[in-house]
Amino acid sequence: MNSVASHKLSARTQLSALLMAGTMLATPVMAQEVAPPRVPAPAVPAPAPEAAPAATTVKSITVVGNQRLEAQTILSYLRLRVGQQYDRSILDQALKDLAATELFKDFQITDNAGALTIQVTENPVINRVILEGNKRLKEDKIRPEIKLAPRQIFTRSKVRADVARIIELYKRQGRFAATVEPKMVSLDQNRVDVVFEINEGPKSKVRQINIIGNEKFSDGDLKDEMATKQSSLMTILSSNTSYDPDRLAYDQQKLKLFYLTNGYADFRTISAVAELTSNKQDFIITYVVEEGERYKFGDIDVKSEIRDFQPEMLKKLLPMKKDDWYDAKLVEDTIESLSETAGLFGYAFADINPEFRRDPETRTMAITFNVAESPRTYVERIDVNGNTLTHDKVVRREFRLNEGDAFNSFGVKRTENRINSLGYFQENLEIQRKEGSAPDRIILETNVEEKPTGELSLSAGFSSIENFLLQASIRQRNFRGLGQQLQASVNYSSYSKSIELGFTEPYLFDRNISVGGSVYRRDLNSFNFINNDRRTTFQQVTTGLQLNAGVPLTEFMSFFARYSINFDDVTLDKGIYYFGDQCDPLVAGRYLCDAIGNRTTSLLGYTLAYDDRDNRLRPTRGQSLSLSQDFAGLGGSVKYVRTRLSGSKHFNLGSRFILNLSAEGGYIYPFGGRPTPTSDKIRLTDRFFLGEPQMRGFDIRGVGPRVIRYGSVNISDPANPVLDTTTDDRGQIDDALGGRAYYQGRLELDIPLGTGAKEMGLRPSIFLDVGSVFSVRRPQLTTLEDFRDTRPGVAGEGLIKYRCRKASTSEDVFATLTPNTTNQYTTCDTANGFSALPPFEERFFGDTWMPRVSIGAGVNWNSPFGPFRIDFAYALRKEEGDDTKRFSFNVGTQF
């Protein structure tokens, strides 16, 4: 019995040592705290016997207490076997093996003269894992990081690990005061719920940034270079005021780069310490720096072992000169530039090593750029990986290099730009260069990450132009993975409706020839604004078909041809604009009357385009030019030649500032007969118009020639007529006439925001818009019924029109003017029932090439509710009659 008791005591002591860190005992339907994690205490050794007992043979092994685990499974964790010789050390090792499994919360081994009994109490099974108190960090961010899950075996080590993971997540969010208290709720059938009670605590801010050792630059100058900002009222909306260890290391590199860029080659950061305040809510960061002396460039030289590189020629192209202040960033850019230049000659792996020679006495830094010898490189293989939908040939046909060609860095860069412009893959894709099977071989590896190219949307919204609008569209920009584009759309708003079907094949028969076409029907209600009152002017229904084809002429130049045929029906409300069965020019105006009717336009056109932008979707550098002409008159009833010229250039100013300078202009020339004195040969619906949204700061069609008609004129003295300002709105009707010619220019600067705003899809900009539309034939006087108003100081050219009405038949006729008198009075045939109507006065404005100028700021936002654009603009220069508008927006909501 003494032997049995001794073994049992040893087993219990070992168990206590392994589990003394707060073993949790199952208490039915009660929650109890899990003790905070502690390092397990070392095992307490059993009292050594005075004499070691003799080894005994294992006669049998019995497992009791197990519920889920099979006995054989438990025995498989142990080294004990029947018939084996054992002693106390072997039994102690068996206990350690059981503890290592973490499957049991209690276990012991009893020895009855070789008959071993293993008594176990299994750890409970996890029923649920519950998170409480997490508001700032949602469950979908925490659960992927924790390892505990339902139906797993509960262990203390897993709980400790998950607590540490959750706290680390909060530290990444800047919440260093966060605490996590694990608790357990015991259930029946040896099951438990694990509850993590989270106290998130406040976000730890950077209360103060101290810099010690700086003499050449102020604290403010250095803090401006850092990504981390000091918490204050000025930075209350900034996300960079929270403490981040990674940002601290980044700031040290930013400080070093700042000093090296300004010539301080010996600068170093001695220490950077972040101290957490006692309340764990704020950090105080202290930098200790040593600035050193400021250096200038010494002798600059280039040595090349590549025969195609002429050192003297390259030396003249270097951006740094002797006695300029040393700039480490300039040196780095020079190395990159030399590498790209070597790539142009086919040396993909050119090794360029700058050799620095520092002279502390003269404080100069001499540099020799050594271009090591390397073999000319050829493309061994092109690999395309990651495309599951897109066919390989869609990507490969954008490559400007083929397998077996000499390597060329320009061709690789151009290929990257073309693939990025497809819009099928992740942004800023880069082609990796890998060494091939020989020193003169290179492998170009393209790892793409496809993104959705199909769009199916139903949206509703409100626009400052269209008011309420609905849109349904389906579009696939990479149909069947072949780069084909298929689209169908239906648009409905308060003032316009359209339906369109289109298809484009970018590579016909695998040749670089694009073909496409579309059919459409568009129903447009044209309008103008009188104060805030929108008034419809004419309705235009267009049904048409367009076919187009394109072919590249050079790497950057392409030629496109198109043919379209349109059937137009322009109508006016007869109840408003007609006089009997005829359009009344006194109400509608001559231009609207000339526009109505059915017409067919058969149009053949072409475009010659040059485009070397790095990305057609969101360019950051490069330029584009295009010349377009359309010839209407190959059949149909409309004859004209329309010419347009446009160009844009993008400048990358650094720090993600992008400047866009663009300009365009056009002219439309009629042919096929001379215009009549009272009308323009180019009808209203074919002219150029300018205003919102092309030119911000002005209303839709708010720029250019227009006629304004006033319905109330005081003619008590017809030789000196005046407007009746007492009449509400003076009966004003404002019609934009458009013009045959236009020009427009735009200067716009995209302003970068922080990472958070970028992820939200915010892209603000400031802009300057310039433009004008002009050249339209004015109606001439043809009858005495029109009286020209030539009063000095009155804007525009005025025409006063007199009419009489017969009440019994509602018949209107022009009044007769008394000739050969100074005062021209109207006379109506009162004997036949005619009475005088209030006269109209028409004034013409804005037919001038003089520029209109506006400035403003706007922001694009790819919001969760759809695309949103808002602009605030102010017209710096305008002409009499122009309609201005300071605020405009457009938003759509997706269901």
PDB file of N, CA, C and O in Angstrom, residues 171-196:
ATOM      1  N   LYS A 171      -4.422  47.677 -29.965  1.00  0.00           N
ATOM      2  CA  LYS A 171      -3.222  48.507 -30.003  1.00  0.00           C
ATOM      3  C   LYS A 171      -2.995  49.047 -31.404  1.00  0.00           C
ATOM      4  O   LYS A 171      -2.552  50.181 -31.570  1.00  0.00           O
ATOM      5  N   ARG A 172      -3.295  48.232 -32.414  1.00  0.00           N
ATOM      6  CA  ARG A 172      -3.150  48.708 -33.789  1.00  0.00           C
ATOM      7  C   ARG A 172      -4.114  49.847 -34.090  1.00  0.00           C
ATOM      8  O   ARG A 172      -3.863  50.655 -34.985  1.00  0.00           O
ATOM      9  N   GLN A 173      -5.215  49.885 -33.352  1.00  0.00           N
ATOM     10  CA  GLN A 173      -6.179  50.975 -33.501  1.00  0.00           C
ATOM     11  C   GLN A 173      -5.839  52.176 -32.625  1.00  0.00           C
ATOM     12  O   GLN A 173      -6.572  53.148 -32.597  1.00  0.00           O
ATOM     13  N   GLY A 174      -4.724  52.086 -31.913  1.00  0.00           N
ATOM     14  CA  GLY A 174      -4.313  53.178 -31.036  1.00  0.00           C
ATOM     15  C   GLY A 174      -4.973  53.164 -29.682  1.00  0.00           C
ATOM     16  O   GLY A 174      -4.914  54.164 -28.964  1.00  0.00           O
ATOM     17  N   ARG A 175      -5.561  52.040 -29.277  1.00  0.00           N
ATOM     18  CA  ARG A 175      -6.234  51.946 -27.978  1.00  0.00           C
ATOM     19  C   ARG A 175      -5.387  51.062 -27.054  1.00  0.00           C
ATOM     20  O   ARG A 175      -5.612  49.855 -26.917  1.00  0.00           O
ATOM     21  N   PHE A 176      -4.405  51.695 -26.438  1.00  0.00           N
ATOM     22  CA  PHE A 176      -3.462  50.959 -25.601  1.00  0.00           C
ATOM     23  C   PHE A 176      -4.020  50.713 -24.209  1.00  0.00           C
ATOM     24  O   PHE A 176      -3.434  49.950 -23.436  1.00  0.00           O
ATOM     25  N   ALA A 177      -5.118  51.346 -23.851  1.00  0.00           N
ATOM     26  CA  ALA A 177      -5.726  51.127 -22.543  1.00  0.00           C
ATOM     27  C   ALA A 177      -6.773  50.021 -22.583  1.00  0.00           C
ATOM     28  O   ALA A 177      -7.442  49.749 -21.581  1.00  0.00           O
ATOM     29  N   ALA A 178      -6.938  49.367 -23.725  1.00  0.00           N
ATOM     30  CA  ALA A 178      -7.947  48.317 -23.852  1.00  0.00           C
ATOM     31  C   ALA A 178      -7.591  47.114 -22.974  1.00  0.00           C
ATOM     32  O   ALA A 178      -6.427  46.732 -22.861  1.00  0.00           O
ATOM     33  N   THR A 179      -8.626  46.520 -22.356  1.00  0.00           N
ATOM     34  CA  THR A 179      -8.450  45.307 -21.544  1.00  0.00           C
ATOM     35  C   THR A 179      -9.479  44.274 -21.987  1.00  0.00           C
ATOM     36  O   THR A 179     -10.567  44.618 -22.449  1.00  0.00           O
ATOM     37  N   VAL A 180      -9.104  43.010 -21.824  1.00  0.00           N
ATOM     38  CA  VAL A 180      -9.987  41.903 -22.180  1.00  0.00           C
ATOM     39  C   VAL A 180     -10.031  40.951 -21.001  1.00  0.00           C
ATOM     40  O   VAL A 180      -9.008  40.459 -20.534  1.00  0.00           O
ATOM     41  N   GLU A 181     -11.232  40.685 -20.489  1.00  0.00           N
ATOM     42  CA  GLU A 181     -11.417  39.795 -19.344  1.00  0.00           C
ATOM     43  C   GLU A 181     -12.214  38.566 -19.806  1.00  0.00           C
ATOM     44  O   GLU A 181     -13.394  38.669 -20.119  1.00  0.00           O
ATOM     45  N   PRO A 182     -11.552  37.401 -19.873  1.00  0.00           N
ATOM     46  CA  PRO A 182     -12.262  36.201 -20.322  1.00  0.00           C
ATOM     47  C   PRO A 182     -13.079  35.588 -19.187  1.00  0.00           C
ATOM     48  O   PRO A 182     -12.635  35.525 -18.048  1.00  0.00           O
ATOM     49  N   LYS A 183     -14.274  35.148 -19.491  1.00  0.00           N
ATOM     50  CA  LYS A 183     -15.121  34.471 -18.518  1.00  0.00           C
ATOM     51  C   LYS A 183     -15.725  33.228 -19.161  1.00  0.00           C
ATOM     52  O   LYS A 183     -15.763  33.100 -20.387  1.00  0.00           O
ATOM     53  N   MET A 184     -16.182  32.321 -18.281  1.00  0.00           N
ATOM     54  CA  MET A 184     -16.708  31.060 -18.757  1.00  0.00           C
ATOM     55  C   MET A 184     -18.045  30.789 -18.097  1.00  0.00           C
ATOM     56  O   MET A 184     -18.216  30.977 -16.891  1.00  0.00           O
ATOM     57  N   VAL A 185     -19.004  30.335 -18.879  1.00  0.00           N
ATOM     58  CA  VAL A 185     -20.308  29.931 -18.367  1.00  0.00           C
ATOM     59  C   VAL A 185     -20.430  28.426 -18.586  1.00  0.00           C
ATOM     60  O   VAL A 185     -20.395  27.945 -19.730  1.00  0.00           O
ATOM     61  N   SER A 186     -20.543  27.682 -17.473  1.00  0.00           N
ATOM     62  CA  SER A 186     -20.610  26.219 -17.556  1.00  0.00           C
ATOM     63  C   SER A 186     -22.028  25.781 -17.899  1.00  0.00           C
ATOM     64  O   SER A 186     -23.008  26.286 -17.354  1.00  0.00           O
ATOM     65  N   LEU A 187     -22.128  24.827 -18.813  1.00  0.00           N
ATOM     66  CA  LEU A 187     -23.396  24.278 -19.248  1.00  0.00           C
ATOM     67  C   LEU A 187     -23.417  22.786 -18.976  1.00  0.00           C
ATOM     68  O   LEU A 187     -22.419  22.200 -18.521  1.00  0.00           O
ATOM     69  N   ASP A 188     -24.554  22.171 -19.237  1.00  0.00           N
ATOM     70  CA  ASP A 188     -24.644  20.726 -19.040  1.00  0.00           C
ATOM     71  C   ASP A 188     -23.860  19.992 -20.126  1.00  0.00           C
ATOM     72  O   ASP A 188     -23.407  20.589 -21.104  1.00  0.00           O
ATOM     73  N   GLN A 189     -23.672  18.702 -19.945  1.00  0.00           N
ATOM     74  CA  GLN A 189     -22.967  17.833 -20.880  1.00  0.00           C
ATOM     75  C   GLN A 189     -21.537  18.317 -21.104  1.00  0.00           C
ATOM     76  O   GLN A 189     -20.982  18.202 -22.193  1.00  0.00           O
ATOM     77  N   ASN A 190     -20.941  18.857 -20.048  1.00  0.00           N
ATOM     78  CA  ASN A 190     -19.537  19.295 -20.076  1.00  0.00           C
ATOM     79  C   ASN A 190     -19.279  20.282 -21.220  1.00  0.00           C
ATOM     80  O   ASN A 190     -18.305  20.163 -21.956  1.00  0.00           O
ATOM     81  N   ARG A 191     -20.179  21.278 -21.369  1.00  0.00           N
ATOM     82  CA  ARG A 191     -20.036  22.321 -22.373  1.00  0.00           C
ATOM     83  C   ARG A 191     -19.917  23.667 -21.669  1.00  0.00           C
ATOM     84  O   ARG A 191     -20.405  23.832 -20.549  1.00  0.00           O
ATOM     85  N   VAL A 192     -19.270  24.624 -22.364  1.00  0.00           N
ATOM     86  CA  VAL A 192     -19.096  25.957 -21.791  1.00  0.00           C
ATOM     87  C   VAL A 192     -19.287  27.012 -22.880  1.00  0.00           C
ATOM     88  O   VAL A 192     -19.064  26.740 -24.062  1.00  0.00           O
ATOM     89  N   ASP A 193     -19.738  28.196 -22.447  1.00  0.00           N
ATOM     90  CA  ASP A 193     -19.702  29.394 -23.283  1.00  0.00           C
ATOM     91  C   ASP A 193     -18.526  30.239 -22.819  1.00  0.00           C
ATOM     92  O   ASP A 193     -18.366  30.486 -21.606  1.00  0.00           O
ATOM     93  N   VAL A 194     -17.699  30.669 -23.760  1.00  0.00           N
ATOM     94  CA  VAL A 194     -16.563  31.530 -23.444  1.00  0.00           C
ATOM     95  C   VAL A 194     -16.943  32.966 -23.786  1.00  0.00           C
ATOM     96  O   VAL A 194     -17.357  33.251 -24.917  1.00  0.00           O
ATOM     97  N   VAL A 195     -16.830  33.847 -22.823  1.00  0.00           N
ATOM     98  CA  VAL A 195     -17.210  35.249 -22.994  1.00  0.00           C
ATOM     99  C   VAL A 195     -15.971  36.118 -22.830  1.00  0.00           C
ATOM    100  O   VAL A 195     -15.274  36.022 -21.812  1.00  0.00           O
ATOM    101  N   PHE A 196     -15.689  36.941 -23.838  1.00  0.00           N
ATOM    102  CA  PHE A 196     -14.610  37.918 -23.747  1.00  0.00           C
ATOM    103  C   PHE A 196     -15.247  39.284 -23.488  1.00  0.00           C
ATOM    104  O   PHE A 196     -15.883  39.870 -24.370  1.00  0.00           O
TER     105      PHE A 196
END
